[in-house]
Each structure stands twice: as structure tokens, then as C-alpha cells.
């Protein structure tokens, strides 16, 4: 979990109620709503109400629940595993809650969070598969909205498919070794031929396909996915990247990849930090290449998680060559590169009709040699330049481009931690860029965008770099006077 992430006050669990007593106290709409929810389980349901409204009475008769037609007494709760106070009367609900707690029984009081030991979720039922959506009682309507969206996503066939999988579990555990081969079987079961047959209602074909899949028992072949983690915000991860993370046996990630993104992987996947950040290279590139090959040969499914896009300054070329040479299966999953995230933060058009129709991606280190790289000519002719890791080389970038003929008044936009909630935005001209090197507080990744198109950005939430220049100049003057 990321630092500062919100903590749950109620931990979601599934309570076993098969054959157990569950008590609902109440005779009106609240009790009927809980009865309908509990009616989806195999619990022994009892409704305590000395006056059950007609709709509730009809439901009890139709669903085989027990109706205790008598005033509430604490003794009626004994032996229950769960109690629901749903009378609509605050005093009675409070008494039921207190009595249940005294008896050591978990209790839920409808619309009274302070009286609840647990909260009932909005339920998507694909028995034995269930998806429960809860808000700790804060937003039942929100929970229902989310439930409706999930309900549309999950086909009815998932229930029978899960039941078929349950019937095969013992055989799979006996035949398949624990680890990647067993996980691979279940992944193929739930996404392959058995799932497709069950989805169109051919249960016998699904069973046959599952039996064939189990009998095949092929050794797991390794596969490496070079995955772009995006600029940092976890909701900018692609659906394909998320799927690979959920299927991975091992997640190898760079230092710039936030923990929130790594946490989107399978909970029991092995997680290997491999550094690759300025000043903290925990592994050399050769060591990373060798580890990828080793894991692939062991039959592991590996996600090599890289900040931004793997093919933009991600050294993916070296890793792909190593995997090709070793005959290891791999694929590349694109990610949102930091330049695009920075442009989005500034609402900045990277290309602008009549102004610029080309882009340059660079690390800025290209400008340290004695000869200007070819792309410098593009910058001078109007291309938008995106400088990765730009703070430490900002002064060099500015000086060399101005020396080459780029106007000192050319617009620049700078973002620290592009796409994240704690991002910081700055703007100015290329002449202002040297101020960045004095900003030691900018410890996150910095992206610098340069070009005429940058002038079309929205600077409403941005700080002028020129202001920092004035502060720095004042400090220098003050120091000289002393």
C-alpha cells in the first residue's frame, strides 16, 4: 500500500452461513430488503416481527423463512451467527444491537452505522462467485451504482464456470505441481476453451475442454512482458498492463514505478526492485538481462515494469535482444510516456497546426558533447522538445540551444511528478531554465517541454520560473553585500 493511502475502517470478509441461523428483527421495508439479500444464501433465516407488513409476510411464505410472530425478546437471538436490526425504530434497533453484542453476535442496524459491527454490501451474485461492494455505510446508493456496473461486466456463465472449477480443484492439486504450472492451468481454464463453451451454455463441452486441459499438463513456458507503468498515476495504466500484472509470477520494477502501481499485481507474485534510478542502481543492466533470461527459462511469467513507456529511454532494446538471443518469449506493452502526461497537466498541445508538426524526445545529455545533435536543428525550426530528467541539465540545455540559435524567449513548461496529485508546474522561457538547477526541493522526476507550441498551454495553475530567478539573484546580491 502506498504511504498516505486511505485506510479501511471495515475489513471485507465472507462469513460462512450455510445452515446457520441468521436473525432479522423488524416487520417493514427495511426487514424485507435484508430478507431479500439474505435469501440469496443458504442460511436458516428467521424474521422476528409481531406485525409483518403484507409484502414481508408474502416473501416469508414464498421463500421458506421462519416467522416468529411475537414481540422481540433478547433470548430470540441466541444461537445466531448474524443479527440484523431492521425495525425502523431507533430505540428497538439500539436494544437489538446491544443484546447481540452482549451475546457475542455480530450485528448490523439498518441506516445506523454507529450500531453496526459490520455493513452489508451491494452484492453481485454469480454463485459460488460473489462480488461485494461496500462503503462502510457511508454511501449505499454509491455502492448500488458500482454494483450495477460490475453486474453488467460479469456474464451469468461465471457462476457455473466457477462451480465446474471447484469440482476440478482436487484433481488439479493432485496432477499439477504447485506454482506457475498450476496457475497457468487455472488461467487457461477461466479464459480459454472451458470459459468460451460455458458462456454459450454448452456445459458438457466446457467439462470436456477442462478435462482435456488438465490431461495435457504441459510444462509452463516462460514469458516476459516489458510493461509501461505510465508516468505514475495508477489509473493511467493500460488494461493490458493490468492483466499482465494480475497473471505475473514475478514483477521486476524500476525505482521510479510507484508502489501503488506495483500493488496492482497479483498479491502473491514475487516482487523484485531493480533500481534503475539516478544515484541508486541496485542492479546493472547486464544483471537485469541475465535475471530475465533465468526467470524465463524457469517457466515464469514475468512483468518487467518500467516507468512511462518501455521503448522511450527504457533500455528495452537491450532486454529484448537478450531475450531473443536466449529464445525466451516476450512482448512489449506500451505505456503513457511522461511527455504526454506533462502535456496533459498543462493542457498543452504538443503539435499545433500552423506552429509545429514534429516532436523530439531527449534526455538532455545529448547536448553535453562538442557537437550539437541533429535534433537541435529541429528545435530551432519549431519542433516541440521534451527533455526527460531535465532539472540537472537544464542550464546546459538552455545555453546550448540559445547558442545554436533558438530564441531565448521560446516558451518552456516544466512538471515535477507529472500526472500525480503532488505534481508541481512551472513555466517561463528558455532563458529562465537555469533556475531549475537551484530547485533542490524538486526530488521527483522532472519533465521539461520547450517550443513555440508550449505558449498555447494553460498556465493558470503554474508558477513562473522567472520568479525563482529573481529570488536567486536577490540571494546572490545579499551574499555579496555581506
Coordinates of C-alpha atoms in Angstrom, one line a residue:
X1 CA 0.0 0.0 0.0
X2 CA 1.3 3.5 -0.8
X3 CA 2.2 5.9 2.0
X4 CA -0.8 8.1 2.9
X5 CA -3.3 5.8 1.2
X6 CA -6.7 5.8 2.9
X7 CA -7.3 3.0 5.5
X8 CA -10.4 0.9 5.6
X9 CA -12.3 1.0 8.9
X10 CA -14.2 -2.2 8.0
X11 CA -12.3 -5.2 6.6
X12 CA -14.3 -7.1 4.0
X13 CA -14.8 -10.8 4.7
X14 CA -17.2 -13.5 3.6
X15 CA -19.0 -15.1 6.6
X16 CA -19.9 -18.8 6.3
X17 CA -23.7 -19.0 6.9
X18 CA -24.6 -22.4 5.3
X19 CA -27.1 -24.0 7.7
X20 CA -26.5 -21.3 10.3
X21 CA -29.2 -19.2 12.0
X22 CA -29.5 -15.5 10.8
X23 CA -32.0 -13.3 12.6
X24 CA -33.7 -10.2 11.2
X25 CA -35.7 -8.1 13.7
X26 CA -38.3 -6.0 12.0
X27 CA -41.5 -6.2 10.0
X28 CA -41.4 -3.5 7.4
X29 CA -39.5 -2.4 4.3
X30 CA -36.1 -2.4 5.9
X31 CA -36.5 -6.0 7.1
X32 CA -37.8 -7.1 3.6
X33 CA -34.7 -5.6 1.9
X34 CA -32.4 -7.5 4.3
X35 CA -34.5 -10.7 3.8
X36 CA -34.1 -10.4 0.0
X37 CA -30.4 -10.0 0.4
X38 CA -30.0 -12.9 2.9
X39 CA -32.4 -15.0 0.8
X40 CA -29.6 -15.4 -1.7
X41 CA -27.7 -17.5 0.8
X42 CA -28.2 -21.0 2.4
X43 CA -28.6 -19.6 5.9
X44 CA -31.6 -20.6 8.1
X45 CA -33.4 -17.2 8.1
X46 CA -35.7 -16.1 10.9
X47 CA -37.7 -12.9 10.9
X48 CA -38.8 -11.6 14.3
X49 CA -41.9 -9.4 13.9
X50 CA -45.1 -9.2 15.9
X51 CA -46.5 -7.3 12.9
X52 CA -45.1 -8.2 9.4
X53 CA -46.3 -6.0 6.6
X54 CA -48.1 -7.8 3.7
X55 CA -45.0 -7.7 1.4
X56 CA -42.7 -9.2 4.0
X57 CA -45.3 -11.8 5.0
X58 CA -45.7 -12.8 1.4
X59 CA -41.9 -13.1 1.0
X60 CA -41.6 -15.2 4.1
X61 CA -44.2 -17.6 2.8
X62 CA -42.7 -17.8 -0.7
X63 CA -39.1 -18.4 0.5
X64 CA -39.5 -20.8 3.4
X65 CA -38.1 -18.4 6.0
X66 CA -39.2 -18.8 9.7
X67 CA -41.5 -16.1 11.0
X68 CA -41.6 -15.5 14.8
X69 CA -44.8 -13.6 15.2
X70 CA -44.1 -12.2 18.7
X71 CA -42.6 -9.2 20.3
X72 CA -38.9 -9.0 20.4
X73 CA -37.0 -10.7 23.3
X74 CA -33.2 -11.0 23.6
X75 CA -33.5 -14.8 24.0
X76 CA -34.6 -15.0 20.4
X77 CA -31.1 -14.0 19.2
X78 CA -29.3 -17.0 20.9
X79 CA -27.5 -19.3 18.5
X80 CA -27.4 -16.9 15.6
X81 CA -24.2 -16.1 13.7
X82 CA -25.5 -12.8 12.4
X83 CA -28.3 -10.4 13.6
X84 CA -29.9 -7.6 11.6
X85 CA -31.8 -4.8 13.5
X86 CA -34.2 -3.6 10.9
X87 CA -37.3 -2.4 12.8
X88 CA -37.1 1.2 11.7
X89 CA -37.5 2.1 15.4
X90 CA -34.3 3.6 16.8
X91 CA -34.8 2.5 20.4
X92 CA -35.6 -1.1 19.4
X93 CA -32.7 -1.2 16.9
X94 CA -30.4 0.0 19.7
X95 CA -31.7 -2.6 22.1
X96 CA -31.2 -5.4 19.5
X97 CA -27.7 -4.2 18.8
X98 CA -26.8 -4.1 22.5
X99 CA -28.3 -7.5 23.1
X100 CA -26.4 -9.1 20.1
X101 CA -23.1 -7.6 21.2
X102 CA -23.7 -8.9 24.8
X103 CA -24.2 -12.3 23.3
X104 CA -21.1 -12.0 21.2
X105 CA -23.0 -12.0 17.9
X106 CA -22.1 -9.6 15.1
X107 CA -24.9 -7.2 14.4
X108 CA -26.0 -4.8 11.6
X109 CA -28.5 -2.0 12.3
X110 CA -30.1 -0.6 9.1
X111 CA -29.1 3.0 8.5
X112 CA -27.5 3.3 11.9
X113 CA -23.7 2.9 11.3
X114 CA -22.9 3.6 15.0
X115 CA -24.8 0.5 16.0
X116 CA -23.1 -1.8 13.4
X117 CA -20.4 -4.3 13.8
X118 CA -20.5 -5.0 10.1
X119 CA -22.0 -3.5 7.0
X120 CA -24.0 -5.3 4.3
X121 CA -22.6 -4.9 0.8
X122 CA -24.2 -4.4 -2.5
X123 CA -24.0 -7.9 -3.9
X124 CA -23.3 -9.2 -7.4
X125 CA -24.3 -12.9 -7.2
X126 CA -22.7 -15.4 -9.6
X127 CA -22.7 -18.2 -7.0
X128 CA -20.3 -19.5 -6.0
X129 CA -18.6 -16.3 -7.2
X130 CA -19.7 -13.2 -5.4
X131 CA -18.6 -9.6 -5.6
X132 CA -19.5 -7.5 -2.6
X133 CA -19.3 -3.7 -2.8
X134 CA -19.2 -1.7 0.5
X135 CA -18.8 1.9 1.6
X136 CA -18.8 1.3 5.4
X137 CA -22.3 2.5 5.5
X138 CA -21.4 6.0 4.1
X139 CA -22.9 5.7 0.6
X140 CA -25.4 2.8 0.0
X141 CA -26.5 4.5 -3.3
X142 CA -22.9 4.7 -4.5
X143 CA -22.5 1.0 -3.6
X144 CA -25.5 0.1 -5.7
X145 CA -24.2 2.2 -8.7
X146 CA -20.9 0.4 -8.6
X147 CA -22.7 -3.0 -8.2
X148 CA -24.8 -2.3 -11.3
X149 CA -21.7 -1.6 -13.3
X150 CA -20.0 -4.8 -12.2
X151 CA -23.1 -6.7 -12.8
X152 CA -23.1 -5.7 -16.4
X153 CA -19.4 -6.7 -16.8
X154 CA -19.8 -10.3 -15.5
X155 CA -21.6 -12.8 -17.6
X156 CA -24.1 -15.2 -15.9
X157 CA -21.9 -18.1 -17.1
X158 CA -19.3 -17.2 -14.5
X159 CA -21.2 -19.0 -11.7
X160 CA -21.5 -22.4 -13.5
X161 CA -17.8 -22.0 -14.6
X162 CA -16.7 -21.3 -11.1
X163 CA -18.7 -24.4 -9.9
X164 CA -17.0 -26.5 -12.6
X165 CA -13.6 -25.2 -11.5
X166 CA -14.4 -26.1 -7.9
X167 CA -15.2 -29.7 -8.9
X168 CA -11.8 -29.9 -10.6
X169 CA -9.8 -28.4 -7.8
X170 CA -8.8 -31.7 -6.1
X171 CA -7.8 -33.3 -9.4
X172 CA -5.8 -30.2 -10.4
X173 CA -4.0 -30.1 -7.0
X174 CA -3.1 -33.8 -7.4
X175 CA -1.9 -33.6 -11.0
X176 CA -0.3 -30.2 -11.3
X177 CA 2.7 -29.1 -9.2
X178 CA 2.1 -26.0 -7.1
X179 CA 3.3 -22.8 -8.6
X180 CA 3.4 -21.4 -12.1
X181 CA 2.1 -24.6 -13.9
X182 CA -1.0 -24.8 -11.7
X183 CA -1.7 -21.1 -12.0
X184 CA -1.3 -21.4 -15.8
X185 CA -3.9 -24.1 -15.8
X186 CA -6.4 -22.0 -13.9
X187 CA -5.8 -19.0 -16.1
X188 CA -6.4 -21.1 -19.2
X189 CA -9.4 -22.6 -17.6
X190 CA -11.1 -19.3 -16.8
X191 CA -10.1 -17.5 -20.1
X192 CA -9.8 -20.4 -22.6
X193 CA -12.0 -23.1 -24.2
X194 CA -13.9 -24.1 -21.0
X195 CA -14.9 -20.5 -20.4
X196 CA -16.0 -20.0 -24.0
X197 CA -18.1 -23.1 -24.0
X198 CA -19.8 -22.3 -20.7
X199 CA -20.5 -18.7 -21.9
X200 CA -22.7 -20.1 -24.8
X201 CA -24.4 -22.6 -22.5
X202 CA -22.6 -25.7 -23.5
X203 CA -21.8 -27.1 -20.1
X204 CA -20.9 -30.6 -21.3
X205 CA -18.4 -29.1 -23.8
X206 CA -16.9 -27.0 -21.1
X207 CA -16.4 -30.1 -18.9
X208 CA -14.7 -31.9 -21.8
X209 CA -12.5 -28.9 -22.6
X210 CA -11.5 -28.7 -18.9
X211 CA -10.6 -32.4 -18.8
X212 CA -8.5 -32.1 -21.9
X213 CA -6.7 -29.1 -20.5
X214 CA -6.0 -30.9 -17.3
X215 CA -4.8 -34.1 -19.1
X216 CA -2.4 -32.0 -21.2
X217 CA -0.4 -31.0 -18.1
X218 CA 2.2 -29.2 -20.3
X219 CA 5.2 -27.7 -18.6
X220 CA 4.8 -24.0 -18.2
X221 CA 6.8 -21.9 -20.7
X222 CA 8.3 -18.7 -19.6
X223 CA 7.1 -15.4 -20.9
X224 CA 8.4 -11.8 -20.3
X225 CA 6.1 -8.8 -20.7
X226 CA 8.0 -5.5 -20.9
X227 CA 5.3 -3.3 -19.5
X228 CA 5.0 0.5 -19.4
X229 CA 3.9 1.6 -16.0
X230 CA 3.0 5.1 -17.2
X231 CA 4.1 8.4 -15.6
X232 CA 3.0 7.4 -12.1
X233 CA -0.8 7.7 -11.7
X234 CA -2.1 4.1 -11.4
X235 CA -5.3 4.9 -13.3
X236 CA -3.2 5.7 -16.4
X237 CA -2.1 2.0 -16.6
X238 CA -3.4 0.3 -19.7
X239 CA -5.9 -2.6 -19.3
X240 CA -3.4 -4.9 -21.0
X241 CA -0.7 -3.9 -18.5
X242 CA -3.1 -4.6 -15.6
X243 CA -4.0 -8.0 -17.0
X244 CA -0.3 -9.0 -17.2
X245 CA 0.3 -7.8 -13.6
X246 CA -2.6 -10.0 -12.4
X247 CA -1.1 -13.0 -14.3
X248 CA 2.5 -12.5 -13.3
X249 CA 4.6 -14.9 -11.2
X250 CA 7.3 -12.2 -10.8
X251 CA 7.2 -8.4 -11.0
X252 CA 10.5 -6.7 -11.7
X253 CA 10.2 -2.9 -11.3
X254 CA 12.3 0.2 -11.6
X255 CA 12.7 2.7 -8.7
X256 CA 10.5 5.3 -10.5
X257 CA 7.5 3.0 -10.6
X258 CA 5.2 3.9 -7.6
X259 CA 4.3 1.3 -5.1
X260 CA 0.6 1.9 -6.0
X261 CA 1.2 0.5 -9.5
X262 CA 3.3 -2.4 -8.3
X263 CA 0.4 -3.2 -5.8
X264 CA -1.9 -3.7 -8.8
X265 CA -0.2 -7.0 -9.4
X266 CA -1.1 -10.4 -8.0
X267 CA -0.8 -10.3 -4.3
X268 CA 1.4 -13.4 -4.1
X269 CA 3.6 -12.5 -7.0
X270 CA 7.3 -12.2 -6.2
X271 CA 8.3 -8.5 -6.4
X272 CA 11.9 -7.6 -7.3
X273 CA 13.0 -4.0 -7.2
X274 CA 15.9 -3.5 -9.7
X275 CA 16.7 0.2 -9.1
X276 CA 17.5 1.9 -12.4
X277 CA 17.3 5.4 -11.0
X278 CA 19.9 8.1 -10.9
X279 CA 22.1 7.5 -7.9
X280 CA 20.6 4.1 -6.9
X281 CA 21.3 1.5 -9.5
X282 CA 20.7 -1.6 -7.4
X283 CA 21.3 -3.9 -10.4
X284 CA 23.3 -3.3 -13.6
X285 CA 21.6 -3.7 -17.0
X286 CA 23.6 -6.9 -17.6
X287 CA 22.3 -8.3 -14.3
X288 CA 18.7 -7.4 -15.2
X289 CA 19.1 -9.1 -18.6
X290 CA 20.5 -12.2 -17.0
X291 CA 17.7 -12.4 -14.4
X292 CA 15.0 -12.0 -17.1
X293 CA 16.5 -14.9 -19.0
X294 CA 16.9 -17.0 -15.9
X295 CA 13.2 -16.5 -14.9
X296 CA 12.0 -17.2 -18.4
X297 CA 13.9 -20.5 -18.5
X298 CA 12.3 -21.4 -15.2
X299 CA 8.9 -21.1 -16.9
X300 CA 7.9 -17.9 -15.0
X301 CA 5.6 -15.3 -16.3
X302 CA 7.4 -12.1 -15.6
X303 CA 6.3 -8.4 -15.8
X304 CA 9.3 -6.1 -16.3
X305 CA 7.7 -2.9 -15.1
X306 CA 9.2 0.3 -16.5
X307 CA 8.3 3.9 -15.8
X308 CA 6.5 5.6 -18.7
X309 CA 6.8 3.6 -21.9
X310 CA 9.4 0.8 -22.2
X311 CA 10.6 2.0 -25.6
X312 CA 11.2 5.6 -24.6
X313 CA 14.6 5.8 -22.7
X314 CA 13.7 2.5 -21.0
X315 CA 16.6 0.4 -22.3
X316 CA 14.1 -2.1 -23.5
X317 CA 16.2 -2.7 -26.6
X318 CA 18.9 -4.4 -24.6
X319 CA 16.5 -6.6 -22.7
X320 CA 14.7 -7.6 -25.9
X321 CA 18.0 -8.6 -27.5
X322 CA 19.0 -10.7 -24.5
X323 CA 15.6 -12.5 -24.6
X324 CA 15.8 -13.0 -28.3
X325 CA 19.3 -14.5 -28.0
X326 CA 18.1 -16.8 -25.3
X327 CA 14.9 -17.9 -27.2
X328 CA 12.6 -16.6 -24.4
X329 CA 9.1 -15.5 -25.4
X330 CA 8.4 -11.8 -24.8
X331 CA 6.1 -8.9 -25.7
X332 CA 6.0 -5.2 -25.2
X333 CA 3.1 -3.4 -23.6
X334 CA 3.1 0.4 -24.3
X335 CA 2.6 2.9 -21.5
X336 CA 1.9 6.6 -21.3
X337 CA 5.2 8.3 -21.5
X338 CA 6.0 11.3 -19.2
X339 CA 6.0 13.8 -22.0
X340 CA 2.3 13.1 -22.8
X341 CA 1.4 13.2 -19.1
X342 CA 3.2 16.5 -18.6
X343 CA 1.4 18.0 -21.7
X344 CA -1.9 16.8 -20.3
X345 CA -1.1 18.5 -16.9
X346 CA -0.5 21.8 -18.8
X347 CA -3.4 21.2 -21.3
X348 CA -0.6 21.8 -23.8
X349 CA -0.8 20.8 -27.5
X350 CA 2.4 19.1 -28.4
X351 CA 1.7 19.7 -32.0
X352 CA -0.2 22.8 -33.2
X353 CA -1.5 23.5 -36.7
X354 CA 0.5 26.2 -38.3
X355 CA 3.0 26.3 -35.5
X356 CA 4.7 22.8 -35.2
X357 CA 4.1 19.4 -36.6
X358 CA 7.0 17.5 -35.1
X359 CA 8.4 16.4 -31.7
X360 CA 11.7 15.5 -30.2
X361 CA 12.3 13.2 -27.1
X362 CA 15.7 13.6 -25.5
X363 CA 17.4 13.2 -22.1
X364 CA 19.3 16.4 -22.4
X365 CA 22.6 14.6 -22.1
X366 CA 22.8 14.7 -25.9
X367 CA 23.8 18.4 -25.6
X368 CA 26.9 17.8 -23.5
X369 CA 29.1 16.9 -26.4
X370 CA 31.1 19.3 -28.5
X371 CA 28.7 18.8 -31.5
X372 CA 25.1 19.6 -31.4
X373 CA 22.9 16.6 -32.2
X374 CA 20.7 16.6 -35.3
X375 CA 17.5 17.2 -33.3
X376 CA 18.8 20.6 -32.2
X377 CA 18.1 21.8 -35.7
X378 CA 14.5 20.6 -35.4
X379 CA 14.1 22.5 -32.2
X380 CA 15.3 25.7 -33.9
X381 CA 12.9 25.1 -36.8
X382 CA 9.9 24.9 -34.4
X383 CA 9.6 21.3 -33.1
X384 CA 8.4 20.7 -29.6
X385 CA 11.2 19.3 -27.5
X386 CA 10.5 17.0 -24.5
X387 CA 13.5 16.7 -22.1
X388 CA 13.5 13.8 -19.7
X389 CA 15.2 14.0 -16.4
X390 CA 15.6 17.7 -17.2
X391 CA 16.4 19.5 -13.9
X392 CA 20.1 18.7 -13.6
X393 CA 20.9 19.5 -17.2
X394 CA 18.5 22.5 -17.5
X395 CA 21.2 25.1 -17.7
X396 CA 23.2 23.1 -20.3
X397 CA 20.1 22.6 -22.4
X398 CA 19.3 26.3 -22.3
X399 CA 22.8 27.5 -23.1
X400 CA 23.4 25.1 -25.9
X401 CA 20.1 25.8 -27.6
X402 CA 20.4 29.5 -27.3
X403 CA 24.0 29.2 -28.6
X404 CA 22.7 27.2 -31.6
X405 CA 20.2 30.0 -32.5
X406 CA 17.0 29.2 -30.5
X407 CA 15.4 32.4 -29.3
X408 CA 15.8 32.9 -25.5
X409 CA 12.1 33.9 -25.5
X410 CA 11.0 30.4 -26.6
X411 CA 8.3 29.1 -24.2
X412 CA 9.0 26.3 -21.7
X413 CA 6.8 24.2 -19.4
X414 CA 8.2 22.1 -16.5
X415 CA 6.4 19.5 -14.5
X416 CA 7.6 17.6 -11.5
X417 CA 5.8 14.3 -10.8
X418 CA 3.6 14.5 -14.0
X419 CA 0.1 13.0 -13.6
X420 CA 0.3 12.7 -9.8
X421 CA -1.7 14.6 -7.2
X422 CA 1.5 16.2 -5.8
X423 CA 2.8 17.5 -9.2
X424 CA 4.3 20.9 -9.5
X425 CA 4.1 23.1 -12.6
X426 CA 6.4 25.9 -13.7
X427 CA 6.5 28.0 -16.9
X428 CA 8.6 30.6 -18.5
X429 CA 11.1 30.9 -21.3
X430 CA 14.2 29.1 -22.2
X431 CA 16.2 31.9 -20.7
X432 CA 14.6 31.0 -17.3
X433 CA 15.6 27.4 -17.4
X434 CA 18.8 27.7 -15.4
X435 CA 16.7 28.4 -12.4
X436 CA 15.7 24.8 -12.3
X437 CA 19.1 23.7 -11.1
X438 CA 18.7 25.6 -7.9
X439 CA 15.4 23.9 -7.1
X440 CA 16.8 21.2 -4.8
X441 CA 13.4 20.6 -3.4
X442 CA 12.3 19.1 -6.8
X443 CA 13.2 15.5 -5.9
X444 CA 10.7 13.8 -8.2
X445 CA 11.1 13.2 -11.9
X446 CA 11.1 16.4 -13.9
X447 CA 9.9 16.8 -17.5
X448 CA 10.7 19.9 -19.5
X449 CA 8.8 20.9 -22.7
X450 CA 10.3 23.5 -25.0
X451 CA 8.9 25.1 -28.2
X452 CA 6.6 27.6 -29.7
X453 CA 3.6 25.3 -29.2
X454 CA 4.2 25.5 -25.4
X455 CA 2.9 29.1 -25.5
X456 CA -0.6 27.6 -26.0
X457 CA -0.6 25.9 -22.6
X458 CA -2.8 26.7 -19.7
X459 CA -0.6 28.4 -17.1
X460 CA -3.3 29.1 -14.5
X461 CA -2.0 26.5 -12.0
X462 CA 1.7 27.1 -12.8
X463 CA 4.4 29.1 -11.1
X464 CA 6.6 31.4 -13.2
X465 CA 10.3 30.3 -13.4
X466 CA 11.3 34.0 -13.6
X467 CA 10.1 34.5 -10.0
X468 CA 12.7 31.9 -8.9
X469 CA 15.4 33.7 -10.9
X470 CA 14.6 36.9 -9.1
X471 CA 14.8 35.2 -5.7
X472 CA 18.1 33.6 -6.6
X473 CA 19.5 36.9 -7.8
X474 CA 18.4 38.6 -4.6
X475 CA 20.1 36.0 -2.5
X476 CA 23.4 36.4 -4.5
X477 CA 23.2 40.1 -4.1
X478 CA 22.6 39.8 -0.4
X479 CA 25.5 37.4 0.0
X480 CA 27.8 39.7 -1.9
X481 CA 26.9 42.7 0.3
X482 CA 27.7 40.7 3.4

